Amino acid sequence: MDFADFIIEGAARRVSPSRGEIAPAFVIVAEGVGDMQAREALLDRAMGPKRRKKSSEKLRRGRRPSEGLAFVALGASGAVVGTVRLWDVTLGEGGPAALLLGPLAVEPGLKSGGIGSALMWHAIGEAARLGHGAILLVGDAPYYGRFGFSADRTGSLAMPGPYERHRLLALELKDGSLDGAAGTIKAAGRKVKALDFVA
Ligand SMILES: CC(C)(COP(=O)(O)OP(=O)(O)OC[C@H]1O[C@@H](n2cnc3c(N)ncnc32)[C@H](O)[C@@H]1OP(=O)(O)O)[C@@H](O)C(=O)NCCC(=O)NCCS
């Protein structure tokens, strides 16, 4: 399957009852430095303080997201209402490169409006367009299965800390990119520099 076909521009639209016109309910854009505070506040609201204790955090801490693979959903007022980022990892010592997706989060009051799906399809499409071979994540298969993720190819892989094995899911963007992948997933992203926080 060619996931580049699924790139979403603009996402869902709604009718404005007062003006009778079609207006975008949200748009998905590349995350900017100015979105950082709003993104962190949204993650706290959506996931709570324990989010920083997840094993995935070990693969993200002190790293920058993969080039061109951090997105926010902006609501009609311009507020950040969704976030997703992808991170460079290697699969085992000296193993193939891949991406780790997460966290994915949507403003709690706006759940089930399609923002999460739009962020996912956009992220998958952009990762494919940029030539990446596979995306991994730790999450619920009943949700991520709709985007093609499954635990079928992750049995020989491990997170660098506690996690539930059946929740380690993967999606191949290029057929065979997870062939023989085994071992503990390692951070491989660009390191954060102090200047990254200057707007
Ligand atoms: C998971 C999340 C990002 C989904 O965003 P969203 O904008 O509500 O998603 P969508 O509108 O695209 O899809 C909603 C559908 O997914 C379902 N869904 C949401 N989370 C689910 C889960 N964990 N397992 C199974 N289905 C789930 C909803 O029930 C809904 O089903 P419906 O379409 O039949 O009504 C959002 O619920 C969220 O921010 N949750 C808190 C943070 C979180 O858990 N992030 C994932 C970490 S792995």
PDB file of C-alpha atoms and ligand atoms in Angstrom:
ATOM      1  CA  MET A   1       0.000   0.000   0.000  1.00  0.00           C
ATOM      2  CA  ASP A   2       1.285   3.491  -0.759  1.00  0.00           C
ATOM      3  CA  PHE A   3       0.570   5.596   2.322  1.00  0.00           C
ATOM      4  CA  ALA A   4       1.597   8.794   0.563  1.00  0.00           C
ATOM      5  CA  ASP A   5      -1.877   8.613  -0.993  1.00  0.00           C
ATOM      6  CA  PHE A   6      -3.410   9.323   2.399  1.00  0.00           C
ATOM      7  CA  ILE A   7      -1.907  12.751   3.079  1.00  0.00           C
ATOM      8  CA  ILE A   8      -4.730  14.887   4.425  1.00  0.00           C
ATOM      9  CA  GLU A   9      -4.809  18.612   3.811  1.00  0.00           C
ATOM     10  CA  GLY A  10      -7.323  20.500   5.909  1.00  0.00           C
ATOM     11  CA  ALA A  11      -9.233  17.500   7.271  1.00  0.00           C
ATOM     12  CA  ALA A  12     -12.861  17.676   8.375  1.00  0.00           C
ATOM     13  CA  ARG A  13     -15.070  20.651   7.628  1.00  0.00           C
ATOM     14  CA  ARG A  14     -18.254  21.869   9.255  1.00  0.00           C
ATOM     15  CA  VAL A  15     -21.108  24.229   8.456  1.00  0.00           C
ATOM     16  CA  SER A  16     -21.229  27.505  10.381  1.00  0.00           C
ATOM     17  CA  PRO A  17     -24.917  27.789  11.333  1.00  0.00           C
ATOM     18  CA  SER A  18     -24.870  31.590  11.697  1.00  0.00           C
ATOM     19  CA  ARG A  19     -23.357  32.273   8.285  1.00  0.00           C
ATOM     20  CA  GLY A  20     -24.386  29.149   6.436  1.00  0.00           C
ATOM     21  CA  GLU A  21     -20.904  28.610   5.083  1.00  0.00           C
ATOM     22  CA  ILE A  22     -18.424  25.789   5.157  1.00  0.00           C
ATOM     23  CA  ALA A  23     -15.533  26.465   7.535  1.00  0.00           C
ATOM     24  CA  PRO A  24     -12.641  24.199   8.461  1.00  0.00           C
ATOM     25  CA  ALA A  25     -13.180  22.626  11.915  1.00  0.00           C
ATOM     26  CA  PHE A  26      -9.451  22.090  12.242  1.00  0.00           C
ATOM     27  CA  VAL A  27      -6.319  22.039  10.143  1.00  0.00           C
ATOM     28  CA  ILE A  28      -3.148  20.031  10.482  1.00  0.00           C
ATOM     29  CA  VAL A  29       0.123  21.903  10.199  1.00  0.00           C
ATOM     30  CA  ALA A  30       3.780  21.406  11.027  1.00  0.00           C
ATOM     31  CA  GLU A  31       4.447  22.136  14.679  1.00  0.00           C
ATOM     32  CA  GLY A  32       6.262  25.418  15.303  1.00  0.00           C
ATOM     33  CA  VAL A  33       8.505  26.444  18.207  1.00  0.00           C
ATOM     34  CA  GLY A  34       5.664  28.677  19.439  1.00  0.00           C
ATOM     35  CA  ASP A  35       3.356  25.654  19.816  1.00  0.00           C
ATOM     36  CA  MET A  36       5.525  23.979  22.459  1.00  0.00           C
ATOM     37  CA  GLN A  37       3.806  25.361  25.576  1.00  0.00           C
ATOM     38  CA  ALA A  38       0.284  24.700  24.241  1.00  0.00           C
ATOM     39  CA  ARG A  39       1.288  21.183  23.164  1.00  0.00           C
ATOM     40  CA  GLU A  40       2.701  20.307  26.594  1.00  0.00           C
ATOM     41  CA  ALA A  41      -0.410  21.696  28.351  1.00  0.00           C
ATOM     42  CA  LEU A  42      -2.637  19.672  26.001  1.00  0.00           C
ATOM     43  CA  LEU A  43      -0.641  16.502  26.716  1.00  0.00           C
ATOM     44  CA  ASP A  44      -1.030  17.087  30.471  1.00  0.00           C
ATOM     45  CA  ARG A  45      -4.803  17.507  30.059  1.00  0.00           C
ATOM     46  CA  ALA A  46      -5.171  14.501  27.742  1.00  0.00           C
ATOM     47  CA  MET A  47      -2.790  12.032  29.370  1.00  0.00           C
ATOM     48  CA  GLY A  48      -2.031  13.219  32.912  1.00  0.00           C
ATOM     49  CA  PRO A  49       1.335  13.543  34.663  1.00  0.00           C
ATOM     50  CA  LYS A  50       2.200   9.811  34.388  1.00  0.00           C
ATOM     51  CA  ARG A  51       2.837  10.329  30.683  1.00  0.00           C
ATOM     52  CA  ARG A  52       6.444  11.265  31.483  1.00  0.00           C
ATOM     53  CA  LYS A  53       7.095   7.845  33.074  1.00  0.00           C
ATOM     54  CA  LYS A  54       6.346   5.795  29.939  1.00  0.00           C
ATOM     55  CA  SER A  55       9.108   3.720  28.335  1.00  0.00           C
ATOM     56  CA  SER A  56       8.554   5.614  25.091  1.00  0.00           C
ATOM     57  CA  GLU A  57       9.700   8.725  26.930  1.00  0.00           C
ATOM     58  CA  LYS A  58      13.177   7.155  27.275  1.00  0.00           C
ATOM     59  CA  LEU A  59      13.424   7.140  23.487  1.00  0.00           C
ATOM     60  CA  ARG A  60      12.298  10.767  23.235  1.00  0.00           C
ATOM     61  CA  ARG A  61      13.976  12.499  26.158  1.00  0.00           C
ATOM     62  CA  GLY A  62      16.730  14.892  25.052  1.00  0.00           C
ATOM     63  CA  ARG A  63      15.966  14.274  21.369  1.00  0.00           C
ATOM     64  CA  ARG A  64      14.259  16.250  18.663  1.00  0.00           C
ATOM     65  CA  PRO A  65      11.474  14.712  16.622  1.00  0.00           C
ATOM     66  CA  SER A  66      12.391  13.253  13.258  1.00  0.00           C
ATOM     67  CA  GLU A  67      12.914  16.024  10.687  1.00  0.00           C
ATOM     68  CA  GLY A  68       9.547  17.239   9.356  1.00  0.00           C
ATOM     69  CA  LEU A  69       7.506  14.838  11.494  1.00  0.00           C
ATOM     70  CA  ALA A  70       5.922  16.895  14.291  1.00  0.00           C
ATOM     71  CA  PHE A  71       2.367  18.081  13.700  1.00  0.00           C
ATOM     72  CA  VAL A  72      -0.372  19.941  15.509  1.00  0.00           C
ATOM     73  CA  ALA A  73      -4.073  20.223  14.785  1.00  0.00           C
ATOM     74  CA  LEU A  74      -5.290  23.806  15.119  1.00  0.00           C
ATOM     75  CA  GLY A  75      -8.929  24.523  15.902  1.00  0.00           C
ATOM     76  CA  ALA A  76     -10.947  27.271  14.235  1.00  0.00           C
ATOM     77  CA  SER A  77      -9.632  29.811  16.792  1.00  0.00           C
ATOM     78  CA  GLY A  78      -6.034  28.764  16.113  1.00  0.00           C
ATOM     79  CA  ALA A  79      -5.642  26.903  19.426  1.00  0.00           C
ATOM     80  CA  VAL A  80      -3.671  23.652  19.512  1.00  0.00           C
ATOM     81  CA  VAL A  81      -6.300  20.873  19.751  1.00  0.00           C
ATOM     82  CA  GLY A  82      -4.190  17.868  18.765  1.00  0.00           C
ATOM     83  CA  THR A  83      -0.596  16.753  18.607  1.00  0.00           C
ATOM     84  CA  VAL A  84       1.481  13.923  17.190  1.00  0.00           C
ATOM     85  CA  ARG A  85       5.223  13.519  16.770  1.00  0.00           C
ATOM     86  CA  LEU A  86       7.495  10.818  15.361  1.00  0.00           C
ATOM     87  CA  TRP A  87      11.001   9.993  16.537  1.00  0.00           C
ATOM     88  CA  ASP A  88      14.033   8.349  14.962  1.00  0.00           C
ATOM     89  CA  VAL A  89      14.962   4.995  16.492  1.00  0.00           C
ATOM     90  CA  THR A  90      16.986   1.937  15.570  1.00  0.00           C
ATOM     91  CA  LEU A  91      15.622  -1.569  15.980  1.00  0.00           C
ATOM     92  CA  GLY A  92      18.238  -3.381  18.060  1.00  0.00           C
ATOM     93  CA  GLU A  93      21.973  -2.740  18.181  1.00  0.00           C
ATOM     94  CA  GLY A  94      23.071  -1.714  14.687  1.00  0.00           C
ATOM     95  CA  GLY A  95      19.629  -2.671  13.376  1.00  0.00           C
ATOM     96  CA  PRO A  96      17.489  -0.902  10.803  1.00  0.00           C
ATOM     97  CA  ALA A  97      16.182   2.620  11.277  1.00  0.00           C
ATOM     98  CA  ALA A  98      12.496   3.198  12.016  1.00  0.00           C
ATOM     99  CA  LEU A  99      10.184   5.781  13.547  1.00  0.00           C
ATOM    100  CA  LEU A 100       8.478   5.723  16.943  1.00  0.00           C
ATOM    101  CA  LEU A 101       5.115   7.524  16.938  1.00  0.00           C
ATOM    102  CA  GLY A 102       3.786   9.311  19.989  1.00  0.00           C
ATOM    103  CA  PRO A 103       2.335  10.771  21.939  1.00  0.00           C
ATOM    104  CA  LEU A 104      -0.863  11.219  19.961  1.00  0.00           C
ATOM    105  CA  ALA A 105      -3.387  13.313  21.864  1.00  0.00           C
ATOM    106  CA  VAL A 106      -6.519  15.322  21.219  1.00  0.00           C
ATOM    107  CA  GLU A 107      -8.159  18.012  23.357  1.00  0.00           C
ATOM    108  CA  PRO A 108     -10.418  15.982  25.726  1.00  0.00           C
ATOM    109  CA  GLY A 109     -13.555  17.963  24.882  1.00  0.00           C
ATOM    110  CA  LEU A 110     -13.059  17.379  21.144  1.00  0.00           C
ATOM    111  CA  LYS A 111     -12.595  13.592  21.117  1.00  0.00           C
ATOM    112  CA  SER A 112     -14.308  11.492  18.442  1.00  0.00           C
ATOM    113  CA  GLY A 113     -14.354  14.389  15.998  1.00  0.00           C
ATOM    114  CA  GLY A 114     -11.830  12.816  13.648  1.00  0.00           C
ATOM    115  CA  ILE A 115      -8.841  14.896  14.792  1.00  0.00           C
ATOM    116  CA  GLY A 116      -6.872  11.863  15.987  1.00  0.00           C
ATOM    117  CA  SER A 117      -7.456   9.994  12.713  1.00  0.00           C
ATOM    118  CA  ALA A 118      -6.536  13.027  10.631  1.00  0.00           C
ATOM    119  CA  LEU A 119      -3.300  13.458  12.594  1.00  0.00           C
ATOM    120  CA  MET A 120      -2.506   9.763  12.134  1.00  0.00           C
ATOM    121  CA  TRP A 121      -3.127   9.698   8.380  1.00  0.00           C
ATOM    122  CA  HIS A 122      -1.172  12.906   7.932  1.00  0.00           C
ATOM    123  CA  ALA A 123       1.775  11.594   9.987  1.00  0.00           C
ATOM    124  CA  ILE A 124       1.787   8.236   8.153  1.00  0.00           C
ATOM    125  CA  GLY A 125       1.588   9.937   4.772  1.00  0.00           C
ATOM    126  CA  GLU A 126       4.409  12.334   5.523  1.00  0.00           C
ATOM    127  CA  ALA A 127       6.611   9.555   6.960  1.00  0.00           C
ATOM    128  CA  ALA A 128       6.069   7.548   3.763  1.00  0.00           C
ATOM    129  CA  ARG A 129       6.728  10.582   1.569  1.00  0.00           C
ATOM    130  CA  LEU A 130      10.018  11.192   3.411  1.00  0.00           C
ATOM    131  CA  GLY A 131      11.115   7.622   2.659  1.00  0.00           C
ATOM    132  CA  HIS A 132      10.869   6.010   6.086  1.00  0.00           C
ATOM    133  CA  GLY A 133      10.419   2.229   6.167  1.00  0.00           C
ATOM    134  CA  ALA A 134       8.357   1.564   9.284  1.00  0.00           C
ATOM    135  CA  ILE A 135       6.566   3.176  12.221  1.00  0.00           C
ATOM    136  CA  LEU A 136       6.306   1.652  15.697  1.00  0.00           C
ATOM    137  CA  LEU A 137       4.238   2.747  18.676  1.00  0.00           C
ATOM    138  CA  VAL A 138       2.970   1.556  22.030  1.00  0.00           C
ATOM    139  CA  GLY A 139      -0.814   1.840  22.041  1.00  0.00           C
ATOM    140  CA  ASP A 140      -4.205   0.189  21.808  1.00  0.00           C
ATOM    141  CA  ALA A 141      -4.557  -2.140  18.793  1.00  0.00           C
ATOM    142  CA  PRO A 142      -8.346  -1.513  18.619  1.00  0.00           C
ATOM    143  CA  TYR A 143      -7.576   2.128  17.801  1.00  0.00           C
ATOM    144  CA  TYR A 144      -4.334   1.879  15.817  1.00  0.00           C
ATOM    145  CA  GLY A 145      -5.425  -1.190  13.858  1.00  0.00           C
ATOM    146  CA  ARG A 146      -7.566   1.042  11.624  1.00  0.00           C
ATOM    147  CA  PHE A 147      -4.367   2.664  10.345  1.00  0.00           C
ATOM    148  CA  GLY A 148      -2.734  -0.707   9.627  1.00  0.00           C
ATOM    149  CA  PHE A 149      -0.747  -1.143  12.866  1.00  0.00           C
ATOM    150  CA  SER A 150      -0.482  -4.592  14.454  1.00  0.00           C
ATOM    151  CA  ALA A 151       1.718  -6.620  16.794  1.00  0.00           C
ATOM    152  CA  ASP A 152       2.394  -9.191  14.030  1.00  0.00           C
ATOM    153  CA  ARG A 153       5.953  -7.980  13.335  1.00  0.00           C
ATOM    154  CA  THR A 154       7.043  -6.814  16.803  1.00  0.00           C
ATOM    155  CA  GLY A 155       7.460 -10.156  18.644  1.00  0.00           C
ATOM    156  CA  SER A 156      11.266  -9.994  18.519  1.00  0.00           C
ATOM    157  CA  LEU A 157      11.458  -6.320  19.496  1.00  0.00           C
ATOM    158  CA  ALA A 158      11.414  -4.770  22.968  1.00  0.00           C
ATOM    159  CA  MET A 159      11.018  -1.348  24.519  1.00  0.00           C
ATOM    160  CA  PRO A 160      13.824  -0.114  26.816  1.00  0.00           C
ATOM    161  CA  GLY A 161      11.652  -0.359  29.951  1.00  0.00           C
ATOM    162  CA  PRO A 162       8.330  -1.712  31.192  1.00  0.00           C
ATOM    163  CA  TYR A 163       5.572  -2.025  28.567  1.00  0.00           C
ATOM    164  CA  GLU A 164       2.805  -4.404  27.595  1.00  0.00           C
ATOM    165  CA  ARG A 165       4.086  -6.598  24.781  1.00  0.00           C
ATOM    166  CA  HIS A 166       0.741  -6.820  22.963  1.00  0.00           C
ATOM    167  CA  ARG A 167       0.639  -3.002  22.766  1.00  0.00           C
ATOM    168  CA  LEU A 168       3.932  -2.721  20.826  1.00  0.00           C
ATOM    169  CA  LEU A 169       2.578  -2.246  17.307  1.00  0.00           C
ATOM    170  CA  ALA A 170       4.164  -1.596  13.930  1.00  0.00           C
ATOM    171  CA  LEU A 171       3.269  -0.532  10.421  1.00  0.00           C
ATOM    172  CA  GLU A 172       5.553  -1.221   7.462  1.00  0.00           C
ATOM    173  CA  LEU A 173       5.629   1.665   4.999  1.00  0.00           C
ATOM    174  CA  LYS A 174       7.967  -0.312   2.746  1.00  0.00           C
ATOM    175  CA  ASP A 175       7.380  -4.034   2.456  1.00  0.00           C
ATOM    176  CA  GLY A 176      10.007  -6.078   4.287  1.00  0.00           C
ATOM    177  CA  SER A 177      11.454  -3.176   6.267  1.00  0.00           C
ATOM    178  CA  LEU A 178      10.870  -5.077   9.533  1.00  0.00           C
ATOM    179  CA  ASP A 179      12.272  -8.384   8.236  1.00  0.00           C
ATOM    180  CA  GLY A 180      14.679  -9.760  10.833  1.00  0.00           C
ATOM    181  CA  ALA A 181      14.230  -6.772  13.142  1.00  0.00           C
ATOM    182  CA  ALA A 182      15.064  -7.891  16.687  1.00  0.00           C
ATOM    183  CA  GLY A 183      16.309  -6.508  19.974  1.00  0.00           C
ATOM    184  CA  THR A 184      15.722  -3.451  22.116  1.00  0.00           C
ATOM    185  CA  ILE A 185      14.581  -0.268  20.406  1.00  0.00           C
ATOM    186  CA  LYS A 186      17.133   2.541  20.763  1.00  0.00           C
ATOM    187  CA  ALA A 187      16.930   6.318  20.461  1.00  0.00           C
ATOM    188  CA  ALA A 188      18.606   7.619  17.328  1.00  0.00           C
ATOM    189  CA  GLY A 189      17.175  11.136  17.063  1.00  0.00           C
ATOM    190  CA  ARG A 190      19.002  14.424  16.796  1.00  0.00           C
ATOM    191  CA  LYS A 191      19.911  15.719  20.265  1.00  0.00           C
ATOM    192  CA  VAL A 192      18.090  18.773  21.652  1.00  0.00           C
ATOM    193  CA  LYS A 193      20.157  21.978  21.733  1.00  0.00           C
ATOM    194  CA  ALA A 194      19.432  25.015  23.942  1.00  0.00           C
ATOM    195  CA  LEU A 195      18.764  27.089  20.814  1.00  0.00           C
ATOM    196  CA  ASP A 196      15.788  24.816  19.930  1.00  0.00           C
ATOM    197  CA  PHE A 197      13.771  26.675  22.581  1.00  0.00           C
ATOM    198  CA  VAL A 198      14.378  30.173  21.235  1.00  0.00           C
ATOM    199  CA  ALA A 199      11.307  31.378  19.351  1.00  0.00           C
TER     200      ALA A 199
HETATM  201  C1  LIG B   1      -6.756   8.355  21.281  1.00  0.00           C
HETATM  202  C2  LIG B   1      -7.145   9.751  20.779  1.00  0.00           C
HETATM  203  C3  LIG B   1      -5.891  10.453  20.279  1.00  0.00           C
HETATM  204  C4  LIG B   1      -8.146   9.603  19.632  1.00  0.00           C
HETATM  205  O1  LIG B   1      -8.439  10.885  19.119  1.00  0.00           O
HETATM  206  P1  LIG B   1      -9.884  11.229  18.495  1.00  0.00           P
HETATM  207  O2  LIG B   1      -9.788  12.528  17.807  1.00  0.00           O
HETATM  208  O3  LIG B   1     -10.912  11.069  19.555  1.00  0.00           O
HETATM  209  O4  LIG B   1     -10.002  10.029  17.456  1.00  0.00           O
HETATM  210  P2  LIG B   1     -10.964   9.879  16.221  1.00  0.00           P
HETATM  211  O5  LIG B   1     -12.062  10.898  16.292  1.00  0.00           O
HETATM  212  O6  LIG B   1     -10.149   9.807  15.019  1.00  0.00           O
HETATM  213  O7  LIG B   1     -11.569   8.428  16.465  1.00  0.00           O
HETATM  214  C5  LIG B   1     -12.484   8.249  17.504  1.00  0.00           C
HETATM  215  C6  LIG B   1     -12.884   6.789  17.562  1.00  0.00           C
HETATM  216  O8  LIG B   1     -11.793   6.041  18.093  1.00  0.00           O
HETATM  217  C7  LIG B   1     -12.252   5.333  19.225  1.00  0.00           C
HETATM  218  N1  LIG B   1     -11.153   5.237  20.187  1.00  0.00           N
HETATM  219  C8  LIG B   1     -10.522   6.237  20.813  1.00  0.00           C
HETATM  220  N2  LIG B   1      -9.571   5.737  21.642  1.00  0.00           N
HETATM  221  C9  LIG B   1      -9.638   4.399  21.522  1.00  0.00           C
HETATM  222  C10 LIG B   1      -8.920   3.343  22.122  1.00  0.00           C
HETATM  223  N3  LIG B   1      -7.958   3.558  23.009  1.00  0.00           N
HETATM  224  N4  LIG B   1      -9.236   2.076  21.738  1.00  0.00           N
HETATM  225  C11 LIG B   1     -10.216   1.831  20.827  1.00  0.00           C
HETATM  226  N5  LIG B   1     -10.923   2.812  20.226  1.00  0.00           N
HETATM  227  C12 LIG B   1     -10.632   4.080  20.586  1.00  0.00           C
HETATM  228  C13 LIG B   1     -13.402   6.142  19.763  1.00  0.00           C
HETATM  229  O9  LIG B   1     -14.257   5.358  20.543  1.00  0.00           O
HETATM  230  C14 LIG B   1     -14.050   6.594  18.482  1.00  0.00           C
HETATM  231  O10 LIG B   1     -14.841   5.562  17.956  1.00  0.00           O
HETATM  232  P3  LIG B   1     -16.085   5.889  16.986  1.00  0.00           P
HETATM  233  O11 LIG B   1     -15.514   6.507  15.742  1.00  0.00           O
HETATM  234  O12 LIG B   1     -16.685   4.538  16.746  1.00  0.00           O
HETATM  235  O13 LIG B   1     -16.929   6.836  17.758  1.00  0.00           O
HETATM  236  C15 LIG B   1      -7.824  10.583  21.899  1.00  0.00           C
HETATM  237  O14 LIG B   1      -8.901   9.868  22.405  1.00  0.00           O
HETATM  238  C16 LIG B   1      -6.902  10.973  23.042  1.00  0.00           C
HETATM  239  O15 LIG B   1      -6.267  12.033  23.002  1.00  0.00           O
HETATM  240  N6  LIG B   1      -6.836  10.133  24.092  1.00  0.00           N
HETATM  241  C17 LIG B   1      -6.023  10.445  25.238  1.00  0.00           C
HETATM  242  C18 LIG B   1      -4.572  10.295  24.941  1.00  0.00           C
HETATM  243  C19 LIG B   1      -4.246   8.894  24.476  1.00  0.00           C
HETATM  244  O16 LIG B   1      -4.709   7.920  25.038  1.00  0.00           O
HETATM  245  N7  LIG B   1      -3.416   8.835  23.427  1.00  0.00           N
HETATM  246  C20 LIG B   1      -2.996   7.601  22.841  1.00  0.00           C
HETATM  247  C21 LIG B   1      -1.770   7.164  23.519  1.00  0.00           C
HETATM  248  S1  LIG B   1      -1.211   5.662  22.850  1.00  0.00           S
END
